[in-house]
Amino acid sequence: MLVIRNISALYPCDRRDEAPVLGAWIEIESGRIKAVGKEPYPGADAHRSVDARGKVALPGLINMHHHFFQSLTRVIPTGMFAHAIEWLRAMYPLWQEIDAQALHAACQLTAAELLLTGTTTSIDHAYLYPAGQHDLMDTEIAAVKPLGLRIHAIRGSAPRLEGTIEHDLAADPRLAAISLVEDDDDIVAACERALEQHHETGPDSRVRIGLGPTQIPYRNPGLVRRLQALAEHTGCDRHTHLTPVPADLELCLQLNGCRPTEHLRRIGWLAPRSVLAHCTRHTAEDIASIAGTGGAVVHCPSQNIRLGTPVGPIPEMVRAGVPVAIGVDGAASNDGGGILTEMRLALLMHRLAGTHDDYGPEQWLKPQDILWMVTRGAAEILGRPELGHIASGKAADIVLVNLKQVGYAGGLHDPLACILMSADTAMVDTAIVGGDIVVEGGELRTASAARIIDDANRESARLIRQSEARTGIPFNSLAPRLAEMI
Ligand SMILES: [Zn+2]
């Protein structure tokens, strides 16, 4: 048995509007929370214990959108000053080079970063399988498992590329060999195989598989039907981006007679455990299409700012009863993976003048609303009531944030608001997953962070060298030189 003692402030997420419990303890046994109470702890002192004096305890945070493979391609100079389509066009020649060795390094790096910053369960929307490497998901699972992160790995797919990118790449002789699109049979077979091999259904599961293309292919309803049938049959997660560029919006209107969100509602794609990422261009009509279906939206604030998207109608969705979660998104468009940072931005960015009608200080999202989105709210979307809640019988996924830091001092008035609004750091002190301490004193315990950093820098530099050699396009990257110097 493990006991966390002397917790200065505990937010169990019993209710949305709760005040913290000051001076608390948590008993953990066999991966589950056995009991929670206020000090003094009535049990024997012989148990293994963690002293959490000066720390805030939160349920393990749930990150609902990511692309792990992108972690080797943060801050690529040629993609740093571009909207989404131009950014993707700059990134695809680099992502074409990803192989099992690079993906292993990227996934270990991502899992380490997520755990160190408080995420204990994460979705990975893994949609890119370059050059016919359909089974790269095996590599991902093998890389993530030893680090201890719970993962919902979405066996995504790219049945086509966004906007005119496919056409643009084919028209450029340097890029014509890029092969990122999979055909329908390969996609469905890979989803079936990933579900068969890796999908764990029990309440303590560390690996779950889901499916969903990176975007809905409106000209290919057959693939969407097949994926939907597989999701309904297995009860797995569904996940896709939904921020149609104007041409895709027009195409959907023309082919289906309605807007994309309404189309997804009509075909039954929107359902419990179905998640739409971003939705930054959603109208009141789109919000009405999602509300009540069980489908949910993931808000990724840093990605919105980085790529210069519109500010999505998140408060409006919350008001309409749409389940909203928070995601860090891939590290090529964030470029960090800390969920606390996203929580801070989700709390603050919608207050900007001119972003929302009828959103005055009385309506502003509160720190408790944001915490709920990454705990109980996200767990409900995933259909996992055992997550996101510090209570007897729930999974022992817990993070401790150290309040005794310079950037938090003077802010003890409201510890949760202090963590989210002061944001001295995105790192947590301790992360526990299923009763296992995976981060302690701000250090990863399940693997060598130094080795993960070296592997990631080496593989990132290799991707640059290979892509430049293959395409002749310079990325203006210092990584190949610096990776050997640090
Ligand atoms: Zn994304």
mmCIF file of C-alpha atoms in Angstrom, residues 134 181 229 241-242 273 313 345 367 376 380 400-401 452 459:
data_model
loop_
_atom_site.group_PDB
_atom_site.id
_atom_site.type_symbol
_atom_site.label_atom_id
_atom_site.label_comp_id
_atom_site.label_asym_id
_atom_site.label_seq_id
_atom_site.Cartn_x
_atom_site.Cartn_y
_atom_site.Cartn_z
ATOM 1 C CA HIS A 134 1.091 0.530 -42.162
ATOM 2 C CA VAL A 181 -1.755 8.567 -48.378
ATOM 3 C CA ALA A 229 -18.992 0.134 -38.615
ATOM 4 C CA HIS A 241 -9.972 16.928 -37.087
ATOM 5 C CA LEU A 242 -12.852 19.173 -38.013
ATOM 6 C CA ARG A 273 -16.580 8.485 -27.573
ATOM 7 C CA PRO A 313 -16.604 29.285 -29.965
ATOM 8 C CA LEU A 345 -4.607 29.524 -22.212
ATOM 9 C CA PRO A 367 -10.302 27.451 -13.085
ATOM 10 C CA ARG A 376 -13.954 14.147 -15.076
ATOM 11 C CA GLU A 380 -16.654 10.840 -19.441
ATOM 12 C CA LEU A 400 1.239 16.643 -7.317
ATOM 13 C CA VAL A 401 2.198 20.226 -8.138
ATOM 14 C CA ILE A 452 15.406 10.143 -24.513
ATOM 15 C CA GLU A 459 16.620 11.366 -34.925
#
